[in-house]
Amino acid sequence: RKEVEQDPGPFNVPEGATVAFNCTYSNSASQSFFWYRQDCRKEPKLLMSVYSSGNEDGRFTAQLNRASQYISLLIRDSKLSDSATYLCVVKKGFQKLVFGTGTRLLVSP
Amino acid sequence: EAGVVQSPRYKIIEKKQPVAFWCNPISGHNTLYWYLQNLGQGPELLIRYENEEAVDDSQLPKDRFSAERLKGVDSTLKIQPAELGDSAVYLCASSESGSNTGELFFGEGSRLTVL
């Protein structure tokens, strides 16, 4: 079993839709959690951190459920520019980040 | 401020040939990572440096892969000899030592094709 698991998708949604991605992790000792975004043939970039209390950044909301060991990302009012791969990232130990396989999102007009 | 710089961007070689990738991290970033990314997969850590010390190389296939960061700044990753299965994107990333933000700054990657 992989340490960080994601549905690879693709998720095909129309503009304006709300879409949610989930991610599960296997190591209960994991300390911190993040979502990265990777555009096609580009490098990954930090989208947002995930806090225990949940956090929001504009149209994006991230939540953490430690008991069930899953992380979610909700995107409201999807834009064409949101089309990308969203990577779930778990930090375990000092500076050790483990990436999921990514979930691909395609937003269509 | 310049980001993480990698070269070459693309490399095509025949199997059994050697190849080397170079990375220049963001100035002041003491932590440097090399990741491997296969198509449709997330990045997988090969090696992590704190200054010039390799502190995590457990996932580096040491029979054919080697890396160095002699002066604690630039780094090179070498494969010798390359195999067909090594075709992938090799990503270099850097971060500030002790940073708890989880933010890695990646270079654009070196795309390797082994024929």
CSV table of C-alpha atoms in Angstrom, one decimal:
chain,number,residue,atom,x,y,z
A,1,ARG,CA,0.0,0.0,0.0
A,2,LYS,CA,1.3,3.4,-0.9
A,3,GLU,CA,1.9,5.9,1.9
A,4,VAL,CA,-0.2,8.5,0.2
A,5,GLU,CA,-3.1,7.5,-2.0
A,6,GLN,CA,-5.2,9.6,-4.4
A,7,ASP,CA,-7.7,8.9,-7.1
A,8,PRO,CA,-5.8,9.7,-10.3
A,9,GLY,CA,-8.9,10.9,-12.1
A,10,PRO,CA,-9.3,12.7,-14.4
A,11,PHE,CA,-12.2,14.7,-12.9
A,12,ASN,CA,-14.0,16.4,-15.8
A,13,VAL,CA,-16.1,19.3,-14.6
A,14,PRO,CA,-17.7,22.3,-16.2
A,15,GLU,CA,-16.8,25.9,-15.4
A,16,GLY,CA,-18.4,27.0,-12.2
A,17,ALA,CA,-18.7,23.6,-10.7
A,18,THR,CA,-17.6,22.5,-7.2
A,19,VAL,CA,-15.2,19.6,-7.1
A,20,ALA,CA,-13.6,17.8,-4.2
A,21,PHE,CA,-10.6,15.5,-4.0
A,22,ASN,CA,-9.6,13.2,-1.2
A,23,CYS,CA,-6.3,11.7,-0.2
A,24,THR,CA,-5.6,9.1,2.4
A,25,TYR,CA,-2.3,8.5,4.2
A,26,SER,CA,-1.1,5.4,6.0
A,27,ASN,CA,1.4,6.7,8.5
A,28,SER,CA,-0.5,8.0,11.6
A,29,ALA,CA,2.7,9.7,12.8
A,30,SER,CA,2.6,12.1,9.8
A,31,GLN,CA,3.0,15.6,11.0
A,32,SER,CA,2.0,18.1,8.3
A,33,PHE,CA,-0.1,18.1,5.1
A,34,PHE,CA,-0.1,20.1,2.0
A,35,TRP,CA,-1.6,20.4,-1.5
A,36,TYR,CA,0.6,21.1,-4.4
A,37,ARG,CA,-0.5,22.0,-7.9
A,38,GLN,CA,1.3,20.8,-11.0
A,39,ASP,CA,0.5,22.1,-14.5
A,40,CYS,CA,1.1,19.9,-17.5
A,41,ARG,CA,4.8,19.5,-18.1
A,42,LYS,CA,5.6,22.0,-15.3
A,43,GLU,CA,7.1,21.7,-11.9
A,44,PRO,CA,4.9,21.2,-8.7
A,45,LYS,CA,4.1,24.3,-6.7
A,46,LEU,CA,2.7,24.7,-3.2
A,47,LEU,CA,-1.0,25.4,-3.3
A,48,MET,CA,-1.8,25.5,0.4
A,49,SER,CA,-1.1,23.9,3.7
A,50,VAL,CA,-3.7,21.8,5.5
A,51,TYR,CA,-4.4,22.6,9.1
A,52,SER,CA,-6.2,20.5,11.6
A,53,SER,CA,-9.0,23.1,12.0
A,54,GLY,CA,-9.4,23.3,8.2
A,55,ASN,CA,-8.4,26.3,6.1
A,56,GLU,CA,-9.6,28.3,3.2
A,57,ASP,CA,-7.9,30.4,0.6
A,58,GLY,CA,-10.3,32.0,-1.8
A,59,ARG,CA,-12.1,29.3,-3.7
A,60,PHE,CA,-10.0,26.6,-2.2
A,61,THR,CA,-10.8,24.8,1.1
A,62,ALA,CA,-8.6,22.1,2.7
A,63,GLN,CA,-9.5,19.9,5.5
A,64,LEU,CA,-7.8,17.2,7.6
A,65,ASN,CA,-9.3,14.3,9.4
A,66,ARG,CA,-6.6,12.7,11.5
A,67,ALA,CA,-8.8,10.0,12.9
A,68,SER,CA,-9.6,8.7,9.5
A,69,GLN,CA,-6.3,9.7,8.0
A,70,TYR,CA,-7.5,11.6,5.1
A,71,ILE,CA,-7.2,15.1,3.6
A,72,SER,CA,-9.5,16.8,1.3
A,73,LEU,CA,-9.4,19.7,-1.2
A,74,LEU,CA,-12.5,21.5,-2.3
A,75,ILE,CA,-12.6,23.9,-5.2
A,76,ARG,CA,-15.6,26.1,-5.7
A,77,ASP,CA,-16.6,27.9,-8.8
A,78,SER,CA,-14.1,26.1,-11.0
A,79,LYS,CA,-12.2,28.1,-13.6
A,80,LEU,CA,-10.6,26.9,-16.8
A,81,SER,CA,-7.2,27.8,-15.2
A,82,ASP,CA,-7.8,25.3,-12.4
A,83,SER,CA,-7.1,22.5,-14.8
A,84,ALA,CA,-4.0,20.8,-13.4
A,85,THR,CA,-2.9,17.9,-11.3
A,86,TYR,CA,-3.3,18.3,-7.6
A,87,LEU,CA,-0.7,16.5,-5.5
A,88,CYS,CA,-1.4,15.5,-1.9
A,89,VAL,CA,1.7,15.8,0.2
A,90,VAL,CA,2.4,14.4,3.7
A,91,LYS,CA,5.4,15.4,5.8
A,92,LYS,CA,6.8,12.8,8.1
A,93,GLY,CA,9.9,13.6,10.1
A,94,PHE,CA,12.2,16.5,9.5
A,95,GLN,CA,11.9,17.8,6.0
A,96,LYS,CA,10.7,14.5,4.6
A,97,LEU,CA,7.8,15.0,2.2
A,98,VAL,CA,6.0,12.2,0.5
A,99,PHE,CA,3.9,12.9,-2.6
A,100,GLY,CA,0.8,11.2,-3.8
A,101,THR,CA,0.3,10.2,-7.4
A,102,GLY,CA,-1.9,13.3,-8.0
A,103,THR,CA,-5.4,13.8,-9.1
A,104,ARG,CA,-6.0,15.3,-12.5
A,105,LEU,CA,-8.6,18.0,-12.9
A,106,LEU,CA,-10.0,19.1,-16.3
A,107,VAL,CA,-12.3,22.1,-16.3
A,108,SER,CA,-14.2,22.6,-19.5
A,109,PRO,CA,-16.1,25.7,-20.9
B,1,GLU,CA,15.3,36.4,-7.4
B,2,ALA,CA,16.2,33.4,-9.5
B,3,GLY,CA,14.5,30.1,-8.8
B,4,VAL,CA,15.9,26.6,-8.9
B,5,VAL,CA,17.9,26.2,-12.1
B,6,GLN,CA,18.3,22.8,-13.7
B,7,SER,CA,20.1,21.7,-16.8
B,8,PRO,CA,19.8,20.2,-19.3
B,9,ARG,CA,16.0,20.5,-19.7
B,10,TYR,CA,16.0,17.5,-22.1
B,11,LYS,CA,18.4,14.7,-22.7
B,12,ILE,CA,18.1,11.7,-25.1
B,13,ILE,CA,20.6,8.9,-24.7
B,14,GLU,CA,21.0,5.3,-25.6
B,15,LYS,CA,20.9,2.7,-22.9
B,16,LYS,CA,24.1,2.0,-21.2
B,17,GLN,CA,25.3,5.5,-21.7
B,18,PRO,CA,26.1,7.8,-18.8
B,19,VAL,CA,24.1,11.0,-18.1
B,20,ALA,CA,24.5,13.8,-15.6
B,21,PHE,CA,22.1,16.5,-14.4
B,22,TRP,CA,23.0,19.7,-12.7
B,23,CYS,CA,21.0,21.8,-10.2
B,24,ASN,CA,21.6,25.3,-8.7
B,25,PRO,CA,19.2,25.9,-5.8
B,26,ILE,CA,17.8,29.1,-4.6
B,27,SER,CA,20.4,31.2,-2.9
B,28,GLY,CA,20.5,30.6,0.9
B,29,HIS,CA,18.6,27.3,0.7
B,30,ASN,CA,20.7,24.7,2.5
B,31,THR,CA,18.3,21.8,1.8
B,32,LEU,CA,18.4,20.3,-1.6
B,33,TYR,CA,16.4,17.4,-3.0
B,34,TRP,CA,16.5,15.3,-6.1
B,35,TYR,CA,13.1,13.7,-7.0
B,36,LEU,CA,12.2,11.3,-9.8
B,37,GLN,CA,8.8,11.7,-11.5
B,38,ASN,CA,7.4,9.1,-13.9
B,39,LEU,CA,4.5,9.9,-16.2
B,40,GLY,CA,1.2,9.9,-14.2
B,41,GLN,CA,3.0,9.6,-10.9
B,42,GLY,CA,4.0,11.9,-8.1
B,43,PRO,CA,7.6,12.9,-7.4
B,44,GLU,CA,9.6,10.3,-5.5
B,45,LEU,CA,12.5,11.3,-3.4
B,46,LEU,CA,15.9,10.0,-4.5
B,47,ILE,CA,18.2,12.0,-2.1
B,48,ARG,CA,18.1,14.9,0.3
B,49,TYR,CA,21.1,17.1,1.2
B,50,GLU,CA,21.5,19.3,4.2
B,51,ASN,CA,24.4,21.5,3.0
B,52,GLU,CA,26.9,19.1,1.6
B,53,GLU,CA,25.7,16.1,3.6
B,54,ALA,CA,23.4,13.5,2.1
B,55,VAL,CA,21.0,12.9,5.0
B,56,ASP,CA,18.5,10.7,3.2
B,57,ASP,CA,19.6,8.6,0.3
B,58,SER,CA,17.7,5.5,1.1
B,59,GLN,CA,15.7,5.6,-2.1
B,60,LEU,CA,18.7,6.2,-4.4
B,61,PRO,CA,19.6,3.1,-6.5
B,62,LYS,CA,23.3,3.2,-5.6
B,63,ASP,CA,24.4,0.6,-8.1
B,64,ARG,CA,23.9,3.1,-11.0
B,65,PHE,CA,23.0,6.4,-9.4
B,66,SER,CA,25.3,8.8,-7.7
B,67,ALA,CA,24.9,12.4,-6.5
B,68,GLU,CA,27.2,15.0,-5.0
B,69,ARG,CA,26.9,18.5,-3.5
B,70,LEU,CA,30.5,19.2,-2.8
B,71,LYS,CA,30.4,22.8,-1.7
B,72,GLY,CA,26.9,22.7,-0.3
B,73,VAL,CA,25.4,24.7,-3.2
B,74,ASP,CA,25.2,23.2,-6.7
B,75,SER,CA,24.5,19.5,-7.0
B,76,THR,CA,24.9,16.9,-9.8
B,77,LEU,CA,23.0,13.6,-10.2
B,78,LYS,CA,24.6,11.0,-12.4
B,79,ILE,CA,23.3,7.8,-13.9
B,80,GLN,CA,25.8,5.3,-15.2
B,81,PRO,CA,24.9,3.2,-17.1
B,82,ALA,CA,21.4,4.4,-17.9
B,83,GLU,CA,18.6,1.8,-18.5
B,84,LEU,CA,15.3,2.1,-20.4
B,85,GLY,CA,13.4,2.3,-17.1
B,86,ASP,CA,15.3,5.4,-16.1
B,87,SER,CA,13.3,7.5,-18.6
B,88,ALA,CA,11.6,10.1,-16.4
B,89,VAL,CA,11.7,13.7,-15.3
B,90,TYR,CA,14.4,14.4,-12.7
B,91,LEU,CA,13.3,17.3,-10.4
B,92,CYS,CA,15.6,19.2,-8.2
B,93,ALA,CA,14.1,21.2,-5.3
B,94,SER,CA,15.4,23.4,-2.5
B,95,SER,CA,14.1,24.7,0.8
B,96,GLU,CA,15.3,26.7,3.8
B,97,SER,CA,16.8,24.5,6.5
B,98,GLY,CA,14.5,24.2,9.5
B,99,SER,CA,11.6,25.4,7.5
B,100,ASN,CA,8.3,23.9,8.7
B,101,THR,CA,6.2,25.4,5.9
B,102,GLY,CA,6.4,22.3,3.7
B,103,GLU,CA,7.2,24.5,0.8
B,104,LEU,CA,9.7,23.1,-1.7
B,105,PHE,CA,10.8,25.2,-4.6
B,106,PHE,CA,11.2,23.0,-7.7
B,107,GLY,CA,13.2,23.5,-10.8
B,108,GLU,CA,11.6,22.9,-14.2
B,109,GLY,CA,13.1,19.4,-14.3
B,110,SER,CA,15.4,17.5,-16.6
B,111,ARG,CA,13.5,15.1,-18.9
B,112,LEU,CA,15.4,12.0,-19.7
B,113,THR,CA,14.6,9.6,-22.5
B,114,VAL,CA,16.6,6.4,-22.8
B,115,LEU,CA,16.4,4.6,-26.1
